[in-house]
Coordinates of C-alpha atoms in Angstrom, one line a residue:
G1 CA -0.2 -0.2 0.1
P2 CA 0.9 3.9 0.1
E3 CA 2.4 3.3 3.6
I4 CA 5.3 1.6 1.9
V5 CA 6.8 5.0 0.3
V6 CA 8.0 6.0 3.5
I7 CA 10.9 4.0 3.0
K8 CA 11.3 4.8 -0.8
P9 CA 14.2 7.5 0.0
L10 CA 16.5 5.0 1.2
G11 CA 16.2 3.2 -2.3
D12 CA 16.7 6.5 -3.9
V13 CA 19.9 7.2 -2.1
F14 CA 21.1 4.1 -3.5
L15 CA 20.2 4.9 -7.0
R16 CA 21.7 8.5 -7.0
L17 CA 25.2 7.0 -5.6
L18 CA 24.9 4.6 -8.7
K19 CA 24.5 7.3 -11.0
M20 CA 27.0 9.7 -9.5
I21 CA 29.8 7.1 -9.8
V22 CA 29.2 6.0 -13.7
V23 CA 31.2 8.7 -15.2
P24 CA 34.1 8.8 -13.1
V25 CA 34.4 5.0 -13.0
V26 CA 34.3 4.7 -16.8
M27 CA 36.7 7.7 -17.4
F28 CA 39.2 6.7 -15.2
T29 CA 39.4 2.7 -15.6
L30 CA 39.2 3.2 -19.3
I31 CA 42.2 6.0 -19.4
V32 CA 44.2 3.4 -17.0
G33 CA 43.3 0.2 -19.1
A34 CA 44.6 2.1 -22.5
S35 CA 47.7 3.8 -21.2
S36 CA 49.2 0.6 -19.3
I37 CA 49.3 -1.2 -22.5
S38 CA 53.2 -0.5 -24.2
P39 CA 52.7 0.5 -28.0
S40 CA 55.1 -2.3 -28.8
K41 CA 53.1 -5.0 -26.9
M42 CA 49.8 -3.2 -28.7
G43 CA 51.1 -5.0 -31.5
K44 CA 50.5 -8.5 -32.6
I45 CA 49.3 -9.9 -29.3
G46 CA 47.3 -6.8 -28.7
I47 CA 45.6 -6.9 -31.8
K48 CA 44.6 -10.7 -31.6
V49 CA 43.4 -10.2 -27.9
I50 CA 41.4 -7.1 -28.8
V51 CA 39.9 -8.9 -32.0
Y52 CA 39.0 -12.0 -29.9
Y53 CA 37.4 -9.9 -27.0
L54 CA 35.3 -7.8 -29.6
F55 CA 34.3 -10.7 -31.5
T56 CA 33.1 -12.6 -28.5
S57 CA 31.4 -9.4 -27.1
L58 CA 29.6 -8.9 -30.0
F59 CA 28.2 -12.4 -30.1
A60 CA 27.3 -12.3 -26.3
V61 CA 25.2 -9.1 -26.8
V62 CA 23.4 -11.1 -29.9
I63 CA 23.0 -14.1 -27.9
G64 CA 21.6 -12.4 -25.0
L65 CA 19.0 -10.4 -27.2
I66 CA 17.8 -13.6 -28.9
V67 CA 17.4 -15.5 -25.8
S68 CA 15.6 -12.7 -24.1
S69 CA 13.4 -12.5 -27.1
L70 CA 12.6 -16.0 -26.8
F71 CA 11.8 -15.7 -23.3
G72 CA 9.6 -12.6 -23.9
V73 CA 10.8 -11.4 -20.4
G74 CA 8.7 -8.9 -18.8
R75 CA 6.3 -8.5 -21.6
N76 CA 3.0 -9.5 -19.7
L77 CA 3.9 -7.6 -16.9
G78 CA 2.9 -3.7 -17.3
I79 CA 3.7 -2.1 -14.2
D80 CA 0.9 -0.4 -12.2
N81 CA 2.3 3.1 -11.4
P82 CA -0.7 5.4 -10.9
N83 CA 1.3 8.5 -11.8
H84 CA 2.9 7.2 -14.7
N85 CA 4.6 9.0 -17.2
P86 CA 3.8 7.3 -20.9
V87 CA 7.0 6.5 -22.4
V88 CA 8.1 8.0 -25.7
T89 CA 8.1 5.6 -28.4
V90 CA 10.6 6.8 -31.0
T91 CA 9.3 6.1 -34.5
E92 CA 12.3 7.6 -36.4
G93 CA 15.7 6.7 -34.8
P94 CA 18.5 8.6 -36.3
S95 CA 20.5 7.6 -39.2
F96 CA 23.4 5.2 -39.0
S97 CA 26.2 8.0 -40.1
D98 CA 24.5 10.2 -37.4
T99 CA 24.7 7.6 -34.7
F100 CA 28.3 7.1 -35.7
L101 CA 29.1 10.4 -35.8
N102 CA 27.6 11.1 -32.3
I103 CA 30.1 8.8 -30.6
I104 CA 32.9 11.7 -31.3
P105 CA 32.6 14.2 -28.9
T106 CA 32.7 18.1 -30.1
N107 CA 33.2 19.2 -26.3
P108 CA 34.7 16.5 -24.0
F109 CA 34.0 18.4 -21.2
E110 CA 30.5 18.7 -22.4
A111 CA 30.2 15.1 -22.8
L112 CA 31.4 14.4 -19.2
S113 CA 28.9 16.9 -17.6
S114 CA 25.8 15.7 -19.4
G115 CA 26.9 12.2 -19.0
N116 CA 26.9 10.9 -22.8
I117 CA 28.9 7.7 -22.0
L118 CA 29.7 6.9 -25.8
Q119 CA 31.7 10.2 -26.3
I120 CA 33.0 9.8 -22.8
I121 CA 34.4 6.3 -23.8
F122 CA 35.5 7.6 -27.1
F123 CA 37.5 10.4 -25.4
A124 CA 38.8 8.4 -22.6
I125 CA 40.4 5.6 -24.9
L126 CA 41.9 8.1 -27.3
F127 CA 43.2 10.1 -24.4
G128 CA 44.6 6.5 -22.6
I129 CA 46.3 5.5 -25.9
G130 CA 48.1 9.1 -26.4
L131 CA 49.0 8.7 -22.6
S132 CA 50.6 5.5 -23.5
V133 CA 52.6 6.6 -26.4
V134 CA 53.9 9.5 -24.3
R135 CA 55.2 7.5 -21.4
H136 CA 57.4 5.2 -23.7
S137 CA 59.0 8.4 -25.2
E138 CA 62.4 9.0 -26.0
D139 CA 62.9 12.2 -24.1
K140 CA 63.3 11.2 -20.3
K141 CA 61.7 14.4 -19.3
I142 CA 58.2 13.7 -21.1
R143 CA 58.3 10.2 -20.0
E144 CA 58.8 10.8 -16.2
S145 CA 56.2 13.5 -16.6
A146 CA 53.8 11.3 -18.5
N147 CA 54.2 8.5 -15.7
I148 CA 53.1 11.3 -13.2
V149 CA 49.9 11.6 -15.2
F150 CA 49.2 8.0 -15.4
N151 CA 49.9 7.4 -11.6
I152 CA 47.4 10.2 -10.8
F153 CA 44.9 8.6 -13.1
E154 CA 45.6 5.1 -11.5
L155 CA 45.1 6.7 -8.2
C156 CA 41.9 8.4 -9.1
S157 CA 40.6 5.0 -10.4
E158 CA 41.6 3.2 -7.3
I159 CA 39.7 6.0 -5.3
F160 CA 36.6 5.2 -7.1
F161 CA 36.8 1.7 -6.6
K162 CA 37.0 2.4 -2.8
I163 CA 33.9 4.6 -3.4
V164 CA 32.3 1.7 -5.2
Y165 CA 33.1 -0.7 -2.4
W166 CA 31.1 2.1 0.0
I167 CA 28.2 2.2 -2.0
L168 CA 28.0 -1.5 -2.1
E169 CA 28.5 -1.8 1.4
Y170 CA 25.2 0.5 1.6
A171 CA 23.6 -1.8 -1.2
P172 CA 21.4 -4.3 0.8
I173 CA 19.5 -1.4 2.6
G174 CA 19.0 0.5 -0.8
V175 CA 18.1 -2.7 -2.5
F176 CA 15.9 -4.1 0.4
A177 CA 14.0 -0.6 0.1
L178 CA 13.6 -0.7 -3.6
I179 CA 12.4 -4.3 -3.3
A180 CA 10.0 -3.3 -0.8
V181 CA 8.6 -0.6 -2.8
V182 CA 8.3 -3.1 -6.0
F183 CA 6.2 -5.5 -3.7
G184 CA 4.2 -3.1 -1.9
T185 CA 2.9 -1.6 -4.9
Q186 CA 3.1 -4.3 -7.6
G187 CA 2.3 -7.4 -5.4
V188 CA 3.6 -10.9 -5.4
K189 CA 2.9 -11.3 -9.5
V190 CA 6.4 -9.6 -9.8
L191 CA 8.4 -12.6 -8.5
N192 CA 7.6 -14.7 -11.5
S193 CA 9.2 -12.2 -13.8
M194 CA 12.1 -11.9 -11.8
L195 CA 12.5 -15.6 -12.0
S196 CA 12.0 -15.9 -15.9
V197 CA 15.0 -13.1 -16.1
T198 CA 17.2 -15.2 -14.0
V199 CA 16.6 -18.4 -16.2
A200 CA 17.0 -16.5 -19.5
I201 CA 20.4 -14.9 -18.3
Y202 CA 21.6 -18.3 -16.9
I203 CA 20.6 -20.0 -20.3
A204 CA 22.4 -17.3 -22.3
F205 CA 25.6 -17.8 -20.2
L206 CA 25.5 -21.5 -21.0
A207 CA 24.8 -21.0 -24.5
H208 CA 27.7 -18.6 -24.7
T209 CA 30.1 -20.7 -23.1
I210 CA 29.2 -23.7 -25.2
L211 CA 28.8 -22.1 -28.8
V212 CA 31.4 -19.6 -28.4
Y213 CA 34.4 -20.5 -26.0
F214 CA 34.3 -24.1 -26.4
G215 CA 34.0 -23.7 -30.1
L216 CA 36.7 -21.3 -30.4
L217 CA 38.9 -23.9 -28.1
S218 CA 37.8 -26.7 -30.3
L219 CA 38.8 -24.8 -33.6
F220 CA 42.3 -24.1 -32.0
K221 CA 42.7 -27.8 -31.4
I222 CA 42.7 -27.4 -27.6
N223 CA 41.4 -29.9 -25.3
V224 CA 37.8 -28.5 -23.7
S225 CA 37.4 -30.8 -21.1
A226 CA 41.1 -30.2 -20.1
F227 CA 40.6 -26.5 -20.3
I228 CA 37.7 -26.9 -17.7
K229 CA 39.6 -29.1 -15.4
K230 CA 42.7 -26.7 -15.3
S231 CA 40.6 -23.3 -15.0
K232 CA 38.2 -24.3 -12.3
E233 CA 40.0 -22.9 -9.4
A234 CA 39.6 -19.5 -11.1
I235 CA 36.0 -20.1 -12.2
I236 CA 35.0 -20.9 -8.7
T237 CA 36.8 -18.0 -7.3
A238 CA 34.8 -15.7 -9.6
F239 CA 31.5 -17.0 -8.9
V240 CA 32.3 -16.7 -5.1
T241 CA 33.7 -13.3 -5.2
R242 CA 31.6 -11.8 -7.9
S243 CA 34.6 -9.7 -9.1
S244 CA 37.0 -10.0 -12.3
S245 CA 39.8 -8.0 -10.7
G246 CA 39.7 -10.2 -7.5
T247 CA 40.1 -13.3 -9.6
L248 CA 43.0 -11.8 -11.4
P249 CA 45.8 -13.4 -9.1
V250 CA 43.9 -16.7 -9.2
S251 CA 43.7 -16.6 -13.3
M252 CA 47.4 -15.6 -13.5
D253 CA 48.1 -18.4 -11.4
V254 CA 46.1 -21.1 -13.0
S255 CA 47.4 -19.7 -16.4
E256 CA 51.2 -20.1 -15.6
K257 CA 51.1 -23.5 -13.4
E258 CA 48.1 -25.1 -14.8
M259 CA 47.9 -24.1 -18.5
G260 CA 51.9 -23.5 -18.9
I261 CA 51.3 -20.1 -20.7
S262 CA 54.5 -17.8 -20.8
K263 CA 54.1 -14.8 -18.6
S264 CA 54.7 -12.4 -21.5
I265 CA 51.2 -13.7 -22.7
Y266 CA 49.2 -13.7 -19.6
S267 CA 50.3 -10.7 -17.8
F268 CA 49.0 -8.7 -20.8
T269 CA 45.9 -10.7 -22.0
L270 CA 44.4 -11.2 -18.3
P271 CA 44.6 -7.5 -17.0
V272 CA 43.2 -6.4 -20.1
G273 CA 40.4 -9.0 -20.2
A274 CA 39.6 -8.2 -16.7
T275 CA 39.0 -4.4 -17.8
I276 CA 37.7 -5.0 -21.3
N277 CA 36.2 -8.5 -21.6
M278 CA 33.0 -8.5 -20.3
D279 CA 30.6 -11.2 -21.9
G280 CA 28.6 -11.9 -19.0
T281 CA 27.9 -8.3 -18.0
I282 CA 26.9 -7.6 -22.1
I283 CA 24.5 -10.6 -22.2
Y284 CA 23.2 -9.3 -18.9
L285 CA 22.7 -5.7 -20.1
G286 CA 21.1 -6.9 -23.0
V287 CA 18.5 -9.4 -21.2
C288 CA 17.9 -6.5 -18.5
A289 CA 17.7 -3.7 -21.0
L290 CA 14.9 -5.8 -22.8
F291 CA 13.4 -6.7 -19.9
I292 CA 12.9 -3.3 -18.4
A293 CA 11.9 -2.0 -22.0
N294 CA 9.3 -4.6 -22.1
M295 CA 7.9 -4.0 -18.6
V296 CA 7.3 -0.2 -19.3
G297 CA 5.8 -0.6 -22.7
L298 CA 8.7 0.7 -25.0
D299 CA 8.3 -1.1 -28.2
L300 CA 12.2 -1.7 -29.5
T301 CA 12.9 -0.8 -32.9
Y302 CA 16.2 -1.6 -34.9
F303 CA 17.6 1.5 -33.9
H304 CA 17.3 0.5 -30.0
Y305 CA 18.6 -2.8 -30.6
F306 CA 21.5 -1.5 -32.3
T307 CA 22.2 1.2 -29.6
I308 CA 21.8 -1.6 -26.9
I309 CA 24.5 -3.5 -29.1
V310 CA 26.9 -0.7 -29.1
V311 CA 26.3 0.5 -25.7
S312 CA 26.7 -2.8 -24.2
V313 CA 30.0 -3.4 -25.7
L314 CA 31.3 -0.2 -25.3
A315 CA 29.8 -0.1 -21.6
S316 CA 31.5 -3.6 -21.0
I317 CA 34.9 -2.2 -21.8
G318 CA 34.1 0.5 -19.1
T319 CA 32.8 -1.7 -16.7
A320 CA 35.3 -2.0 -13.7
G321 CA 35.8 -5.4 -12.4
V322 CA 34.3 -5.1 -9.1
P323 CA 31.1 -6.9 -7.7
S324 CA 27.9 -5.3 -9.3
A325 CA 29.3 -3.1 -11.7
G326 CA 27.0 -4.2 -13.9
L327 CA 24.5 -2.2 -12.3
I328 CA 26.1 1.0 -13.0
M329 CA 26.3 0.1 -16.5
L330 CA 22.8 -1.0 -17.0
V331 CA 21.6 2.6 -15.9
M332 CA 23.7 3.6 -18.8
V333 CA 22.4 1.4 -21.3
L334 CA 18.7 2.5 -20.2
N335 CA 19.5 6.0 -20.6
S336 CA 21.0 5.6 -24.3
I337 CA 17.5 4.1 -25.5
G338 CA 15.7 6.9 -23.6
L339 CA 14.6 5.1 -20.5
D340 CA 15.4 7.7 -17.6
M341 CA 14.8 6.7 -14.0
N342 CA 14.7 10.6 -13.0
T343 CA 12.0 11.2 -15.2
D344 CA 9.9 7.8 -15.5
V345 CA 9.2 6.4 -12.0
S346 CA 8.1 2.9 -13.8
V347 CA 11.6 2.5 -14.9
S348 CA 13.1 2.8 -11.6
L349 CA 10.6 0.0 -10.4
A350 CA 11.7 -2.4 -13.1
Y351 CA 15.4 -1.4 -12.3
A352 CA 14.6 -2.2 -8.6
M353 CA 13.5 -5.7 -9.7
I354 CA 16.8 -6.0 -11.2
L355 CA 18.6 -5.0 -8.3
G356 CA 16.7 -7.6 -6.2
I357 CA 18.4 -10.5 -8.1
D358 CA 21.4 -8.8 -9.1
A359 CA 24.0 -10.9 -6.6
I360 CA 22.6 -14.0 -8.3
L361 CA 23.1 -12.8 -11.7
D362 CA 26.6 -11.4 -10.8
M363 CA 27.9 -14.6 -9.9
G364 CA 27.3 -16.2 -13.3
R365 CA 28.2 -13.1 -14.9
T366 CA 31.9 -12.8 -13.5
C367 CA 32.1 -16.5 -13.9
L368 CA 31.6 -16.2 -17.6
N369 CA 33.9 -13.3 -17.8
V370 CA 36.7 -14.9 -16.1
T371 CA 36.3 -18.0 -18.5
G372 CA 36.2 -15.6 -21.4
D373 CA 39.6 -14.2 -20.3
L374 CA 41.2 -17.6 -19.9
T375 CA 39.9 -18.8 -23.3
G376 CA 41.2 -15.8 -25.0
T377 CA 44.8 -16.5 -23.2
V378 CA 45.2 -19.7 -24.0
I379 CA 44.0 -19.2 -27.8
V380 CA 46.6 -16.3 -28.1
A381 CA 49.5 -18.4 -26.6
A382 CA 48.7 -21.3 -28.8
S383 CA 48.8 -19.0 -31.6
E384 CA 51.8 -17.4 -30.6
D385 CA 53.4 -21.0 -29.7
E386 CA 53.9 -19.7 -26.1
I387 CA 52.4 -22.6 -24.3
N388 CA 53.6 -25.6 -22.7
K389 CA 52.4 -28.4 -24.7
D390 CA 53.6 -31.1 -22.2
I391 CA 51.4 -29.9 -19.4
W392 CA 48.3 -30.4 -22.0
A393 CA 49.6 -33.8 -23.1
Q394 CA 49.2 -35.3 -19.3

């Protein structure tokens, strides 16, 4: 009933904190990620790994959208909202060239202040690559100054991770308040749709693992069951900690000891993977965006689907490897298709339902992310002949 609205501000605080953190987290992690790759390394290994990550990311979002369309997630569940602002349906999406041009900011500071994520991502990657080149300059003075700048960004990135952790400390209270409001205003019928989203996402995770990862491993003549056995420690750690970055030491250990991969490969592919390769997050973003759009009655056009694909892939690059970072990115994807929590109460109600099950989704999400990083690392190592074949022969 209406009494439940008393605790709504507790949930709103959490939503506002999440929105506050999006831009700085994306910006600093991307700049640090792009600038920590040395230009020489950027060469062969870099191209292979980035092609692999983009290729699997693209597959991930398509699998996510197909599965959620088949399941019709959130479709038969309109939100009852007395003061519901009708969602504007965009009939005419901007042309492809406009969409593409819009990625390039005319004023990066304006993009930062208005929270235009695609433009921020573009600018941050460009800045990071520039910083990487300057860090390897011939001139000692420039090199030293560049490293100072790099250290400052790295520090900022660490500071924001700390803030993300604090926000997540508050999360249980915020999530509880948001979920209570959903159940208080919508009744028990929402349980069903929460279950359908969870099932849809896990089916998509499984499909992606079998079709994409196991398919690629077989293509490169790598024994899939041996791969599972060797990587299980890292995969279990990912499932429990829900953090790609937290699992990084374990993934590196597994790569060296269990898989016999040379350090020159995994010391590059794994940290880059933990930063930019987030297939689990991408599937989650696709399914959840579709779920929320269906719930608030937004008819998605091909333009919306295209936007979800582009923003999900790019957002995953900016997703920090901390627990529940996907939640922050979901806000971004929703904004990109015109669903704003500030102006539409029903969007924040639908988002609150995802919040309630996010921990369960996050376990599978991180698990898939780490599996993807290890798969990529093995494939690149095999293609560069930097892998100990004897270990695999056992």
